[in-house]
Amino acid sequence: MSFFSLIVKNPFRNKTRTALAIVGIAIGIATIVALGIITDGLKASTEETLKAGGSDFIVVEANVSDMFFSKIDEKYVNEITKIDGVDQAAGVLMAMQSVEDNPYFVIIGIDAKNIQFSDMKITKGKVFSSGDAREIIIGKVASEKMNKTVGDTITLSGDKYTITGIFETGDLQQDGGAFMSLANVQKMESKEDKVTMIYVKIDKGADVEKVTAEVDKKYKSELTTVASLEDLASVDQGLSIIDTASWAISLLAIVIGGIGVINTMIMSVYERTREIGVLKAVGWKNRRILGMILGESIVLTLVAGIVGCVMGIVAIQALMLLGMGGFLKPVYNFDVFARGFAVALIVGLIGGFYPAYRASRLPPTEALRYE
Amino acid sequence: MNDNIIEIKNLEKGFENSKIMALNGIDLEIKKGEFVSIIGPSGSGKSTLLNMIGALDKPDKGSIMVAGNNLTQKKDLSNFRSQEIGFIFQLHNLIPNISVQENVEIPMYGTGRSGKEMRERALKLLDYVGLSEKIKRKPTELSGGERQRVAIARALANEPSIILADEPTGSLDSKTGKMILDRLSDLHSKENVTLIMVTHDMSIASLADRTIKVLDGKVQN
Ligand SMILES: Nc1ncnc2c1ncn2[C@@H]1O[C@H](COP(=O)(O)OP(=O)(O)OP(=O)(O)O)[C@@H](O)[C@H]1O
Ligand SMILES: [Mg+2]
């Protein structure tokens, strides 16, 4: 038998205690993994919004904390259209309204002629007409939730809008909301001549980086371009808050898991005091005893890592079954699981070190006298 | 130049700030290949003396040379224990969750033997103590005498020059105890191993080349 297999066997001598420790740590790891899957899902759907339809990049207000709070003058739409390399630009205004029992009903205002920027498919009816007719199209998910279809009306800020069509984009957030003409949303929100962002499509063969650099230079203090999620990070703090939260939870899991491991390993060392005395008597070096206990601790936490990853996936699947599927598409990235395992390893190292050190320092005669 | 494997001079060891003097000036010489039994009342310091010889503890005063090693000066004693000493305790102290064979391999970790060499040596030693049939058993599935025989095989793993046995038959009935003693004296006579054994049983002590009596931490003459 190898030293390694001894290390793997030892944690399972006290099955109940080990199982409890594993479950405790696994819950922490599962939380980290589940949050990671959710964060990645949100990132992916944000990215989807960014890459909406034909747009190559979007333009938002400079220095705003959240993309949603961006507010820029509509006149920039025309100005940007004139920039070298820009093919088309379309202003959109986003609004959130409370509709029936959904307080976060997202309405996007865009001119009917620019609707292709949204990459949608009209599954029923047709797009709202241009001009200021009180017309609206709603997403497939919204239609199912509100049980409304073409011909029905929706009341927004006291005005009735007739549903002219049902659309599908594949983006959960959008499919749960609606589109109407830009002018209507501007009026409804009292934001005449304002837009949230501008979708920009560049000429064939033009370079996105060059064009965005041009826009950034020209409107340094007023506008920011977002061509990818990396650009977004500086604009959208929402995602970075989730990121921070999941790091904080990781840290918490390390602390709580670490205490659990210390406790479990100290108990295990305590029970095996005599045995450790014998190992010293047969000539084991302190280093080897330290390595054994530390190794056992890492075995414990790595098993917890596996259990935690499985628990995380199961938790996400359960959330999906409970109806979260309407808001979120989970994304399973390798990185998330790698992070879960990294945390497990850190917990094993930190939690195992003190008990291992104590075991290695036990005076052999005292250990052997221990009853 | 002499053929003493152990030379102890005026060795003292106290516990609890020297309130308890377990060893109170021990003078002892043991020749290579000798079989020495140590007797004495409970608490007289026999185990403490054995622990000093096996470098499990450090003396307060005096000098102790074992197999050419000055134990009062040496820092890392694990190599010395691994190479020179084989311990047998009153209780077998085997590791319960691994097999008999694996228990015998335990002392060989870190001695440079390959896995195959470790296995082969363990099998040879278990054969020597008559346990070839039970190498895959767990210690909990063995009788007291069988466990003590495993402990002997474990003590022999690294071919020690000295075997220290602290009441090896203390927890066994006399018949099983005799079997253990047979193995030990066989080892002593065939392999020229120095054997030092603590016992309470005078009939066992009389098997030795020499019997040392310890009283109040001193050797009685
Ligand atoms: N680690 C220790 N801490 C405190 N006192 C100790 C320690 N080890 C031994 N002693 C004391 O030292 C004295 C000698 O102990 P030792 O174990 O050597 O006796 P012994 O001759 O082996 O006795 P027994 O025949 O009962 O095994 C005893 O009084 C014992 O209580
Ligand atoms: Mg004793």
XYZ file of C-alpha atoms and ligand atoms in Angstrom:
624
model
C 0.000 0.000 0.000
C 1.216 3.470 -0.777
C 1.339 6.464 1.524
C -1.180 8.040 -0.829
C -3.793 5.314 -0.407
C -3.376 5.487 3.377
C -4.221 9.196 3.146
C -7.267 8.462 1.014
C -8.497 5.738 3.377
C -8.063 7.523 6.675
C -10.793 10.183 6.444
C -13.392 7.438 6.083
C -12.636 5.762 9.394
C -15.313 7.818 11.079
C -17.914 7.856 8.339
C -20.569 9.935 10.079
C -18.242 12.716 11.112
C -16.600 12.815 7.705
C -19.970 12.829 5.941
C -21.152 15.737 8.065
C -18.005 17.725 7.388
C -18.276 17.013 3.679
C -21.910 18.143 3.540
C -21.075 21.330 5.442
C -18.275 22.290 3.079
C -20.228 21.096 0.043
C -23.057 23.519 0.804
C -20.592 26.400 0.618
C -19.118 25.085 -2.620
C -22.612 24.512 -4.035
C -23.502 28.135 -3.308
C -20.390 29.336 -5.074
C -21.060 27.093 -8.066
C -24.755 27.975 -8.300
C -24.010 31.696 -8.082
C -21.324 31.293 -10.713
C -23.735 29.533 -13.034
C -26.288 32.315 -12.523
C -23.698 35.068 -13.024
C -22.464 33.447 -16.205
C -26.068 33.120 -17.365
C -26.657 36.826 -16.742
C -23.425 37.711 -18.506
C -24.377 35.595 -21.483
C -27.811 37.182 -21.767
C -26.315 40.661 -21.388
C -23.877 39.790 -24.107
C -26.786 38.618 -26.207
C -28.471 41.981 -25.712
C -25.257 43.703 -26.700
C -24.906 41.724 -29.856
C -28.579 42.290 -30.550
C -29.395 41.831 -34.169
C -27.249 43.679 -36.562
C -25.556 46.041 -34.116
C -21.789 45.899 -33.879
C -21.570 48.030 -30.778
C -23.718 50.260 -28.656
C -23.261 53.765 -27.389
C -24.304 54.766 -23.876
C -23.860 57.765 -21.595
C -20.359 58.170 -20.224
C -19.782 57.384 -16.553
C -23.151 55.914 -15.668
C -23.287 53.215 -13.023
C -25.781 51.010 -14.806
C -26.538 50.778 -18.497
C -30.213 51.086 -17.667
C -29.740 54.584 -16.226
C -27.966 55.864 -19.278
C -29.674 58.906 -20.837
C -28.377 60.654 -23.944
C -29.665 63.217 -26.394
C -31.312 61.772 -29.460
C -29.362 64.200 -31.654
C -26.287 61.976 -31.251
C -28.014 59.305 -33.349
C -27.691 61.493 -36.425
C -24.208 62.656 -35.511
C -22.955 59.115 -35.112
C -24.495 58.077 -38.423
C -22.196 60.590 -40.075
C -19.012 59.156 -38.593
C -16.718 57.322 -41.008
C -17.429 53.622 -41.143
C -20.877 53.820 -39.564
C -23.617 52.311 -41.679
C -26.671 52.785 -39.492
C -27.484 54.003 -36.005
C -30.696 53.537 -34.082
C -31.684 55.139 -30.792
C -33.585 53.072 -28.244
C -35.194 54.087 -25.008
C -35.725 51.482 -22.338
C -38.401 51.788 -19.704
C -39.647 49.666 -16.874
C -43.300 49.613 -16.001
C -45.451 47.765 -13.571
C -47.874 45.709 -15.591
C -50.426 43.527 -13.840
C -48.409 41.465 -11.365
C -45.040 42.008 -13.024
C -43.297 45.088 -11.569
C -40.355 44.745 -13.958
C -42.000 44.758 -17.347
C -39.324 46.016 -19.729
C -40.464 48.177 -22.653
C -38.061 49.047 -25.411
C -38.826 51.978 -27.646
C -37.386 51.827 -31.145
C -38.501 53.120 -34.523
C -40.371 50.488 -36.507
C -37.895 50.839 -39.369
C -35.044 49.884 -37.056
C -36.724 46.855 -35.533
C -34.303 44.482 -37.287
C -31.633 45.630 -34.802
C -33.441 43.548 -32.251
C -33.064 40.331 -34.154
C -36.601 39.300 -33.475
C -39.016 37.021 -35.179
C -42.652 38.057 -35.307
C -44.471 34.844 -34.540
C -47.952 36.296 -34.772
C -49.431 39.509 -36.198
C -47.164 42.346 -37.305
C -44.879 45.099 -36.017
C -46.457 48.276 -34.614
C -46.846 51.023 -37.190
C -44.474 53.945 -37.325
C -45.784 57.224 -35.991
C -47.601 57.673 -32.733
C -50.449 55.186 -33.006
C -50.986 53.469 -29.624
C -49.620 50.092 -30.717
C -47.324 47.607 -29.061
C -45.811 44.176 -29.677
C -45.122 41.868 -26.759
C -42.745 38.942 -26.268
C -43.775 35.334 -26.341
C -43.085 34.816 -22.647
C -45.023 37.951 -21.702
C -47.897 36.868 -23.895
C -48.100 33.515 -22.159
C -47.774 35.015 -18.682
C -50.410 37.718 -19.170
C -52.545 35.480 -21.350
C -52.821 38.194 -23.988
C -52.493 38.024 -27.723
C -52.925 40.068 -30.888
C -55.942 42.369 -30.639
C -55.909 42.601 -26.822
C -54.874 45.800 -25.076
C -52.372 46.669 -22.378
C -52.618 49.696 -20.101
C -49.373 51.560 -19.514
C -49.314 54.759 -17.462
C -53.037 55.058 -17.928
C -52.970 54.754 -21.734
C -54.322 51.763 -23.619
C -52.102 50.149 -26.247
C -53.296 47.592 -28.764
C -51.168 44.494 -29.250
C -50.377 44.166 -32.957
C -47.925 41.293 -32.763
C -46.095 38.677 -30.697
C -42.336 38.331 -31.070
C -39.561 36.000 -30.039
C -35.878 36.923 -29.684
C -34.564 33.992 -27.656
C -33.449 36.457 -24.988
C -35.454 35.753 -21.861
C -35.502 39.316 -20.618
C -36.731 40.701 -23.923
C -39.254 37.951 -24.514
C -40.778 38.828 -21.170
C -41.209 42.474 -22.228
C -42.461 44.580 -25.093
C -41.442 46.902 -27.939
C -43.169 50.069 -29.056
C -42.268 53.065 -31.150
C -39.535 55.275 -29.757
C -41.778 58.349 -29.806
C -44.412 56.600 -27.691
C -41.953 55.496 -25.031
C -40.397 58.968 -24.938
C -43.807 60.490 -24.356
C -44.807 57.892 -21.774
C -41.596 58.422 -19.807
C -41.515 62.207 -20.378
C -38.104 61.832 -21.945
C -38.661 63.630 -25.223
C -35.545 63.702 -27.432
C -33.742 61.263 -25.132
C -32.584 57.702 -25.698
C -31.002 55.111 -23.422
C -28.524 53.896 -25.958
C -27.723 53.834 -29.619
C -27.312 50.643 -31.604
C -24.638 51.099 -34.251
C -24.051 48.995 -37.311
C -20.814 49.560 -39.206
C -20.046 49.368 -42.919
C -18.979 46.066 -44.388
C -15.219 45.832 -44.067
C -14.971 48.607 -41.475
C -13.065 47.909 -38.247
C -15.129 47.964 -35.044
C -12.143 49.041 -32.972
C -11.385 51.959 -35.246
C -14.969 53.165 -35.302
C -15.484 52.858 -31.544
C -12.175 54.638 -30.938
C -13.385 57.437 -33.169
C -16.668 57.774 -31.261
C -14.914 57.582 -27.880
C -12.495 60.303 -28.943
C -15.099 62.599 -30.376
C -17.526 62.423 -27.438
C -15.077 61.718 -24.655
C -17.045 63.367 -21.852
C -20.546 62.520 -23.054
C -20.566 59.003 -24.517
C -18.990 55.579 -24.109
C -18.989 52.731 -26.598
C -19.557 49.153 -25.577
C -18.457 46.528 -28.059
C -18.033 43.606 -25.699
C -18.639 42.491 -22.152
C -15.196 43.710 -21.144
C -16.181 47.234 -22.139
C -19.415 46.768 -20.323
C -17.794 45.975 -17.006
C -16.772 49.583 -16.637
C -20.277 50.716 -17.426
C -22.439 48.106 -15.844
C -21.798 47.771 -12.160
C -24.728 45.449 -11.726
C -22.724 42.485 -12.903
C -19.706 43.480 -10.915
C -21.855 43.627 -7.789
C -22.908 40.022 -8.370
C -19.271 39.184 -8.962
C -18.283 40.814 -5.695
C -21.098 39.041 -3.908
C -19.970 35.674 -5.157
C -16.418 36.406 -4.079
C -17.695 37.424 -0.671
C -19.663 34.200 -0.445
C -16.569 32.273 -1.502
C -14.660 33.930 1.304
C -17.426 33.117 3.744
C -17.437 29.518 2.551
C -13.678 29.373 3.063
C -13.993 30.663 6.609
C -16.946 28.478 7.613
C -15.622 25.429 5.762
C -12.188 26.029 7.226
C -13.552 26.014 10.752
C -15.451 22.805 9.987
C -12.305 21.156 8.665
C -10.194 22.293 11.610
C -12.779 20.872 13.968
C -13.082 17.569 12.127
C -9.345 17.096 11.786
C -8.597 18.053 15.392
C -11.115 15.435 16.526
C -9.559 12.903 14.219
C -6.031 13.652 15.428
C -7.178 13.577 19.048
C -8.737 10.148 18.647
C -5.605 8.841 16.990
C -3.147 10.253 19.490
C -1.738 6.811 20.373
C -1.506 5.858 16.750
C 0.471 8.988 15.982
C 2.776 8.066 18.864
C 3.303 4.667 17.262
C 4.068 6.233 13.904
C 6.734 8.310 15.581
C 8.070 5.272 17.397
C 8.478 3.377 14.123
C 10.524 6.263 12.778
C 8.138 8.457 10.840
C 9.383 11.978 10.440
C 7.282 14.891 11.723
C 7.064 16.022 8.127
C 5.424 12.782 7.057
C 2.854 12.975 9.846
C 2.107 16.572 8.885
C 1.740 15.500 5.268
C -0.584 12.659 6.194
C -3.013 14.794 8.201
C -2.893 17.658 5.705
C -3.467 15.159 2.909
C -6.466 13.706 4.717
C -7.882 17.194 5.096
C -7.476 17.845 1.384
C -9.091 14.505 0.503
C -12.026 15.529 2.662
C -12.451 18.907 0.989
C -11.937 17.619 -2.542
C -14.717 15.089 -2.017
C -16.758 18.024 -0.677
C -15.808 19.869 -3.885
C -17.274 17.101 -6.043
C -20.403 16.842 -3.903
C -20.738 20.643 -3.890
C -20.514 20.916 -7.694
C -23.218 18.271 -8.070
C -25.360 20.000 -5.434
C -24.901 23.338 -7.221
C -26.084 21.887 -10.525
C -29.021 20.184 -8.833
C -29.985 23.443 -7.109
C -29.945 25.314 -10.419
C -32.022 22.608 -12.092
C -34.495 22.806 -9.213
C -34.744 26.589 -9.618
C -35.400 26.081 -13.307
C -38.199 23.635 -12.547
C -39.661 26.104 -10.050
C -40.098 28.679 -12.775
C -36.838 30.615 -12.678
C -36.411 29.457 -16.265
C -38.418 32.488 -17.327
C -35.684 34.854 -16.187
C -32.499 32.991 -16.600
C -30.690 30.580 -18.819
C -27.962 28.816 -16.792
C -24.518 28.671 -18.357
C -22.187 25.891 -17.224
C -18.648 27.136 -17.597
C -15.585 25.123 -16.619
C -14.296 28.160 -14.713
C -17.149 28.029 -12.231
C -16.346 24.446 -11.265
C -12.637 25.212 -11.194
C -13.381 27.989 -8.737
C -15.435 25.621 -6.589
C -12.517 23.193 -6.471
C -10.008 25.935 -5.796
C -12.053 27.023 -2.796
C -12.257 23.395 -1.621
C -8.492 23.063 -1.900
C -7.879 26.292 -0.008
C -10.273 25.195 2.731
C -8.461 21.870 2.960
C -5.055 23.509 3.205
C -6.034 26.193 5.677
C -8.269 23.985 7.806
C -5.873 21.065 7.778
C -2.708 22.901 8.591
C -3.173 23.546 12.281
C -4.354 20.011 13.193
C -1.565 18.566 11.047
C 1.012 20.778 12.697
C -0.248 19.801 16.147
C -0.123 16.115 15.284
C 3.412 16.420 13.971
C 4.542 18.141 17.166
C 3.001 15.630 19.578
C 5.673 14.339 21.945
C 5.835 10.605 21.195
C 5.907 9.391 24.801
C 2.877 11.435 25.738
C 1.063 10.237 22.662
C 1.838 6.643 23.583
C 0.675 7.116 27.176
C -2.634 8.510 25.937
C -5.565 6.253 26.823
C 36.831 -0.122 21.940
C 34.150 -2.350 23.348
C 31.211 -4.261 22.032
C 28.558 -2.396 24.002
C 25.640 -1.324 21.861
C 24.146 0.700 24.710
C 26.025 2.811 27.242
C 24.062 4.834 29.742
C 25.718 6.964 32.417
C 23.997 8.728 35.284
C 20.827 9.210 33.272
C 18.122 11.335 34.875
C 14.620 12.106 33.722
C 11.985 13.987 35.664
C 8.382 14.840 34.931
C 6.289 17.793 36.012
C 9.234 20.062 36.727
C 11.270 17.250 38.276
C 8.647 16.653 40.992
C 8.478 13.099 39.743
C 11.931 11.626 39.084
C 11.208 8.674 36.825
C 14.925 7.974 36.248
C 17.300 8.869 39.028
C 20.831 8.220 37.808
C 20.734 5.097 35.661
C 24.045 3.408 34.806
C 23.727 0.601 32.317
C 25.724 -1.146 29.629
C 24.261 -3.646 27.230
C 26.307 -5.709 24.781
C 25.444 -6.164 21.181
C 23.270 -9.240 20.758
C 22.420 -9.490 24.423
C 18.954 -10.457 25.678
C 18.207 -8.349 28.736
C 15.047 -8.417 30.786
C 14.064 -5.494 32.958
C 11.948 -6.038 36.042
C 10.764 -3.777 38.822
C 7.625 -2.541 40.514
C 5.070 -0.414 38.785
C 6.156 3.194 38.465
C 9.839 2.357 38.979
C 10.804 3.833 35.596
C 11.082 0.799 33.296
C 9.043 2.245 30.462
C 10.771 5.584 30.796
C 14.151 3.853 30.478
C 13.003 1.981 27.387
C 11.722 5.233 25.870
C 15.124 6.846 26.447
C 16.906 3.984 24.683
C 14.420 4.219 21.821
C 14.880 8.001 21.629
C 11.202 8.680 22.136
C 12.098 11.169 24.837
C 15.138 13.190 25.865
C 16.896 12.845 29.205
C 17.432 15.760 31.575
C 20.927 14.756 32.598
C 23.588 12.150 31.934
C 24.655 10.529 28.706
C 23.195 7.865 26.518
C 24.902 6.233 23.540
C 22.931 3.793 21.458
C 24.419 2.021 18.428
C 27.008 4.756 18.098
C 24.524 7.615 18.383
C 24.784 10.171 21.139
C 21.095 10.621 21.852
C 21.527 13.662 24.069
C 22.975 15.587 21.157
C 21.162 14.284 18.127
C 18.461 16.552 16.795
C 16.363 14.547 14.370
C 15.857 11.208 16.005
C 13.375 9.793 13.513
C 16.100 8.294 11.332
C 17.713 6.680 14.340
C 14.408 5.159 15.403
C 13.662 3.988 11.927
C 17.057 2.356 11.376
C 18.059 1.003 14.772
C 14.970 0.422 16.894
C 11.970 -1.856 16.768
C 9.280 -1.186 19.382
C 6.791 -3.698 20.710
C 4.239 -2.361 23.175
C 2.005 -4.034 25.695
C -0.922 -3.129 23.494
C -0.268 -3.901 19.868
C -1.191 -0.362 18.713
C -1.951 -1.461 15.189
C -3.840 0.839 12.812
C -7.353 -0.597 12.665
C -8.558 0.449 9.211
C -5.758 -1.068 7.169
C -4.774 -4.691 6.654
C -2.202 -6.624 8.641
C 0.205 -6.509 5.724
C -0.226 -2.750 5.374
C 0.443 -2.313 9.086
C 3.775 -4.070 8.656
C 4.615 -1.798 5.712
C 3.979 1.389 7.708
C 7.520 1.729 9.166
C 9.039 1.293 5.700
C 7.566 4.496 4.259
C 10.267 6.967 3.469
C 13.087 4.442 3.758
C 13.684 4.296 0.025
C 12.100 0.891 -0.533
C 9.867 0.468 -3.561
C 6.259 -0.606 -3.116
C 7.193 -4.090 -4.298
C 10.093 -4.374 -1.866
C 7.872 -3.185 0.976
C 5.247 -5.759 0.127
C 7.724 -8.590 -0.211
C 9.402 -7.770 3.065
C 6.060 -7.532 4.861
C 5.023 -10.929 3.515
C 8.324 -12.472 4.587
C 7.988 -11.092 8.112
C 4.359 -12.170 8.422
C 5.397 -15.609 7.310
C 8.083 -15.588 10.011
C 5.489 -14.865 12.713
C 3.168 -17.477 11.234
C 0.504 -15.209 9.797
C 0.838 -15.878 6.054
C -2.792 -16.855 5.909
C -4.103 -13.630 7.387
C -2.243 -10.860 5.603
C -5.416 -9.284 4.205
C -7.276 -9.278 7.521
C -7.866 -6.131 9.533
C -6.296 -6.095 13.021
C -9.794 -6.077 14.551
C -10.387 -9.503 13.028
C -7.420 -11.061 14.817
C -6.925 -12.540 18.274
C -4.748 -10.766 20.848
C -1.811 -13.093 20.235
C -2.093 -12.704 16.494
C -2.127 -8.942 16.826
C 0.985 -9.051 18.959
C 2.682 -11.186 16.327
C 1.811 -8.544 13.732
C 3.386 -5.998 16.068
C 6.572 -8.111 16.126
C 6.610 -8.243 12.332
C 6.131 -4.470 12.256
C 9.000 -3.962 14.740
C 11.260 -5.992 12.446
C 10.332 -4.123 9.277
C 13.482 -2.039 9.005
C 15.888 -4.691 10.340
C 16.554 -2.980 13.648
C 19.634 -3.761 15.670
C 17.697 -3.379 18.935
C 14.226 -4.556 19.831
C 12.538 -2.806 22.741
C 9.594 -4.730 24.110
C 7.502 -3.190 26.891
C 5.523 -5.989 28.513
C 4.840 -7.660 25.160
C 2.957 -10.496 26.801
C 1.303 -8.373 29.466
C -2.150 -8.539 27.948
C -1.977 -12.165 26.799
C -2.726 -15.483 28.465
C 0.336 -17.559 29.363
C 0.079 -19.939 26.403
C -0.207 -17.167 23.835
C 2.467 -15.254 25.727
C 4.840 -18.172 25.395
C 4.344 -18.247 21.643
C 5.290 -14.574 21.431
C 8.362 -15.171 23.572
C 9.403 -18.071 21.359
C 9.402 -15.749 18.398
C 11.399 -13.119 20.227
C 14.036 -15.470 21.577
C 14.307 -17.142 18.191
C 14.964 -13.751 16.695
C 17.560 -13.037 19.305
C 19.430 -16.293 18.851
C 19.263 -16.477 15.048
C 19.607 -12.850 14.009
C 21.825 -11.614 16.805
C 19.355 -8.846 17.579
C 19.780 -7.060 20.886
C 16.577 -7.688 22.814
C 15.485 -5.605 25.792
C 12.267 -6.645 27.380
C 10.308 -5.213 30.298
C 8.252 -7.803 32.133
C 6.534 -8.458 35.422
C 6.774 -12.210 35.030
C 9.874 -13.726 36.701
C 9.656 -16.908 34.638
C 9.840 -14.855 31.486
C 12.623 -12.707 32.862
C 14.676 -15.797 33.570
C 14.804 -16.646 29.847
C 17.077 -13.653 29.337
C 20.894 -13.627 29.384
C 20.683 -11.094 32.170
C 17.987 -9.555 34.303
C 18.130 -5.940 35.438
C 16.128 -4.780 38.404
C 14.927 -1.172 38.427
C 13.809 0.470 41.652
C 12.890 4.119 42.116
C 14.561 5.114 38.886
C 17.841 3.333 39.648
C 19.375 0.035 38.587
C 19.726 -2.331 41.596
C 22.816 -4.501 41.773
N 4.779 11.683 30.668
C 4.774 11.600 31.992
N 4.290 12.607 32.725
C 4.275 12.559 34.054
N 4.730 11.529 34.745
C 5.216 10.473 34.083
C 5.257 10.456 32.661
N 5.784 9.275 32.274
C 6.067 8.597 33.401
N 5.714 9.302 34.470
C 5.908 8.894 35.861
O 7.227 8.419 35.969
C 7.254 7.276 36.801
C 7.836 6.105 36.050
O 6.941 5.731 35.023
P 7.140 4.469 34.079
O 6.038 4.450 33.102
O 8.518 4.499 33.536
O 6.988 3.259 35.097
P 7.018 1.705 34.802
O 8.140 1.142 35.584
O 7.013 1.436 33.357
O 5.656 1.236 35.435
P 4.647 0.070 34.949
O 5.253 -1.232 35.378
O 3.393 0.363 35.683
O 4.517 0.192 33.484
C 5.837 7.041 37.264
O 5.682 7.625 38.532
C 5.016 7.762 36.238
O 3.805 8.209 36.808
Mg 5.642 0.625 31.966
